[in-house]
Structures are given as structure tokens and as C-alpha cells.
Amino acid sequence: MPKAFPIVAIAGAALVLACSFVNWVVGEAGGETGGVKGKDGDGVITLIVSIVAALALVGAMATKKALLYLGGAILSAVTVVVAVINIADPARLVAQKLEDEGASASEAEKLAEQFVKAADMSAGPGLYMVLIGALLTIVFSVLGFMKSRNSR
């Protein structure tokens, strides 16, 4: 089986891991730009899931067990869902950050909506890179799974 499939899948998981620390929401107000990093919210989920997916894929590469490839793909599907939810609703991450800083849930939601409108906030580069990394991991994990099943 070509070693490229698991290596590219692991690289996708590593991209997710790295981009969980990058700005997921960016905005500009009054000439100032800023953002909220993924690790301040759901990026923690993508971070953990990408580590487990990468470990599953390393295990698949080492043991040649097809189901481990499938595990990497399923875990990365969770990351895709998290990324799409956050791309669709940038205020969500801002609200999570405000709650972490002591605001109540209802207060945080109201303030987040105001921030997103006032600062023209939108999904940042980290979210898109997380999505790309997760999709790479899914595609190459499934290819590795199929190739592994066919080589039996």
C-alpha cells in the first residue's frame, strides 16, 4: 500500500492541530484589527480530535489495520462539523470567549452579536485551514482504508 495516503492524512490532522491556535474569527473596528483564536472555544475540541485522529492513523500505518483508517476519517468528520458550525456563526466563538471571561451566557450572546456587527467580524483563516486539514484527513483516510481492504 502506498505510504502517501496515511502520511497525507496525518499531515491533514497536523494542519488541524496547528490551526486550532490561529484566529478563527477576525474583525476590524476603528482601524484596529483583532480576532479570537480557536483555542478560546471549540478549537480545543478540534485540537484533541486531531491528536487522536493522527494517533489512529499512525497506528493504521504501523499495524496495517484498515479500521484505524476509518477511525481517523470519522474523527475528522467531527472536526468538519465543528468548523462548519463556527464558519456559519462567528458570534458563537466570541460568546464563548466572553463567557470564559465571566459574562453570563445570555449577556455573552448579546454582546457577541453586537461585537460581530460593530467590528465587521467574520470567520478567520484558522477556521478555513482547519476545514481543509480535516477534509484532507478524511479523503486520504478513506483512500487508505479502501487500499488496505483491497490488499487483503
Short mmCIF file of C-alpha atoms in Angstrom, two decimals:
data_model
loop_
_atom_site.label_atom_id
_atom_site.label_comp_id
_atom_site.label_asym_id
_atom_site.label_seq_id
_atom_site.Cartn_x
_atom_site.Cartn_y
_atom_site.Cartn_z
CA MET A 1 0.00 0.00 0.00
CA PRO A 2 1.35 3.46 -0.80
CA LYS A 3 2.61 5.17 2.32
CA ALA A 4 1.49 8.51 0.87
CA PHE A 5 -2.15 8.01 1.91
CA PRO A 6 -1.53 7.81 5.66
CA ILE A 7 1.22 10.43 5.52
CA VAL A 8 -1.05 12.98 3.80
CA ALA A 9 -3.88 12.08 6.20
CA ILE A 10 -1.55 12.63 9.18
CA ALA A 11 -0.40 15.93 7.63
CA GLY A 12 -4.08 16.99 7.42
CA ALA A 13 -4.52 16.19 11.11
CA ALA A 14 -1.35 18.15 11.90
CA LEU A 15 -2.75 21.12 9.95
CA VAL A 16 -5.92 20.96 12.06
CA LEU A 17 -3.81 20.80 15.21
CA ALA A 18 -1.74 23.85 14.25
CA CYS A 19 -4.67 25.92 13.02
CA SER A 20 -6.61 25.33 16.23
CA PHE A 21 -4.29 28.04 17.63
CA VAL A 22 -4.85 30.53 14.79
CA ASN A 23 -7.54 33.25 14.57
CA TRP A 24 -10.92 31.67 13.89
CA VAL A 25 -12.79 34.97 13.99
CA VAL A 26 -11.32 38.24 12.72
CA GLY A 27 -12.66 41.76 12.63
CA GLU A 28 -11.79 45.40 12.25
CA ALA A 29 -13.16 48.43 14.07
CA GLY A 30 -11.78 51.94 14.14
CA GLY A 31 -8.67 51.00 12.18
CA GLU A 32 -7.80 48.27 14.69
CA THR A 33 -7.84 44.62 13.68
CA GLY A 34 -8.14 41.67 16.01
CA GLY A 35 -9.55 38.24 16.40
CA VAL A 36 -10.38 35.29 18.57
CA LYS A 37 -8.24 32.17 18.38
CA GLY A 38 -9.73 28.71 18.06
CA LYS A 39 -8.25 27.58 21.38
CA ASP A 40 -10.52 30.10 23.09
CA GLY A 41 -13.55 28.00 22.17
CA ASP A 42 -14.25 24.96 20.02
CA GLY A 43 -10.62 24.86 18.90
CA VAL A 44 -9.98 22.76 22.00
CA ILE A 45 -12.28 20.11 20.52
CA THR A 46 -10.53 20.17 17.14
CA LEU A 47 -7.17 20.08 18.88
CA ILE A 48 -7.97 16.93 20.86
CA VAL A 49 -9.76 15.22 17.98
CA SER A 50 -6.87 15.90 15.58
CA ILE A 51 -4.34 14.41 18.01
CA VAL A 52 -6.44 11.25 18.42
CA ALA A 53 -7.01 11.04 14.63
CA ALA A 54 -3.27 11.38 13.97
CA LEU A 55 -2.53 8.65 16.53
CA ALA A 56 -5.12 6.38 14.91
CA LEU A 57 -3.53 6.97 11.50
CA VAL A 58 -0.02 6.32 12.82
CA GLY A 59 -1.41 3.09 14.28
CA ALA A 60 -3.02 2.23 10.94
CA MET A 61 0.25 2.79 9.15
CA ALA A 62 2.19 0.69 11.66
CA THR A 63 -0.26 -2.20 12.07
CA LYS A 64 -1.93 -2.17 8.62
CA LYS A 65 -5.36 -2.34 10.30
CA ALA A 66 -7.99 -0.91 7.97
CA LEU A 67 -10.41 0.09 10.73
CA LEU A 68 -7.91 2.55 12.18
CA TYR A 69 -8.04 4.48 8.90
CA LEU A 70 -11.80 4.61 9.24
CA GLY A 71 -11.40 5.86 12.82
CA GLY A 72 -9.22 8.73 11.59
CA ALA A 73 -11.84 9.64 8.98
CA ILE A 74 -14.72 9.56 11.48
CA LEU A 75 -12.82 11.69 13.98
CA SER A 76 -12.03 14.20 11.26
CA ALA A 77 -15.71 14.32 10.30
CA VAL A 78 -16.34 15.64 13.83
CA THR A 79 -13.80 18.38 13.11
CA VAL A 80 -15.58 19.27 9.85
CA VAL A 81 -18.85 19.68 11.75
CA VAL A 82 -17.22 21.92 14.36
CA ALA A 83 -15.55 24.04 11.66
CA VAL A 84 -18.74 24.45 9.61
CA ILE A 85 -20.75 25.45 12.69
CA ASN A 86 -18.16 28.11 13.57
CA ILE A 87 -17.87 29.38 9.98
CA ALA A 88 -21.65 29.79 9.85
CA ASP A 89 -21.82 31.61 13.19
CA PRO A 90 -18.72 33.67 14.08
CA ALA A 91 -20.55 35.19 17.08
CA ARG A 92 -20.53 31.75 18.71
CA LEU A 93 -16.78 31.81 19.38
CA VAL A 94 -16.91 35.42 20.56
CA ALA A 95 -19.69 34.46 23.01
CA GLN A 96 -17.61 31.52 24.30
CA LYS A 97 -14.66 33.84 24.89
CA LEU A 98 -16.88 36.34 26.75
CA GLU A 99 -18.31 33.55 28.93
CA ASP A 100 -14.77 32.43 29.78
CA GLU A 101 -14.07 36.00 30.88
CA GLY A 102 -17.01 35.96 33.31
CA ALA A 103 -20.08 37.09 31.36
CA SER A 104 -23.31 35.15 31.77
CA ALA A 105 -24.46 33.07 28.79
CA SER A 106 -27.27 35.47 27.80
CA GLU A 107 -25.05 38.53 28.29
CA ALA A 108 -22.28 36.92 26.24
CA GLU A 109 -24.63 36.14 23.34
CA LYS A 110 -25.97 39.70 23.21
CA LEU A 111 -22.50 41.25 23.43
CA ALA A 112 -21.12 38.83 20.84
CA GLU A 113 -23.83 39.77 18.34
CA GLN A 114 -23.03 43.45 18.92
CA PHE A 115 -19.28 42.87 18.53
CA VAL A 116 -19.73 40.89 15.32
CA LYS A 117 -21.83 43.67 13.77
CA ALA A 118 -19.77 46.60 15.08
CA ALA A 119 -16.37 45.12 14.28
CA ASP A 120 -17.45 43.51 10.99
CA MET A 121 -16.28 40.14 12.30
CA SER A 122 -16.18 37.07 10.12
CA ALA A 123 -14.65 33.61 10.00
CA GLY A 124 -10.87 33.83 10.02
CA PRO A 125 -8.12 31.92 8.24
CA GLY A 126 -7.68 29.37 11.04
CA LEU A 127 -11.21 28.03 10.57
CA TYR A 128 -10.79 27.55 6.84
CA MET A 129 -7.44 25.83 7.32
CA VAL A 130 -8.96 23.54 9.97
CA LEU A 131 -11.68 22.64 7.47
CA ILE A 132 -9.14 21.94 4.71
CA GLY A 133 -6.98 19.83 7.05
CA ALA A 134 -9.95 17.80 8.23
CA LEU A 135 -11.15 17.20 4.67
CA LEU A 136 -7.65 16.09 3.65
CA THR A 137 -7.59 13.70 6.58
CA ILE A 138 -10.99 12.27 5.65
CA VAL A 139 -10.19 11.79 1.96
CA PHE A 140 -6.81 10.17 2.50
CA SER A 141 -8.01 8.08 5.44
CA VAL A 142 -10.81 6.68 3.30
CA LEU A 143 -8.35 6.03 0.45
CA GLY A 144 -6.02 4.28 2.90
CA PHE A 145 -8.95 2.24 4.23
CA MET A 146 -10.02 1.18 0.73
CA LYS A 147 -6.47 0.35 -0.34
CA SER A 148 -5.88 -1.59 2.87
CA ARG A 149 -9.09 -3.60 2.38
CA ASN A 150 -8.22 -4.35 -1.27
CA SER A 151 -4.70 -5.58 -0.45
CA ARG A 152 -6.02 -8.45 1.68
#
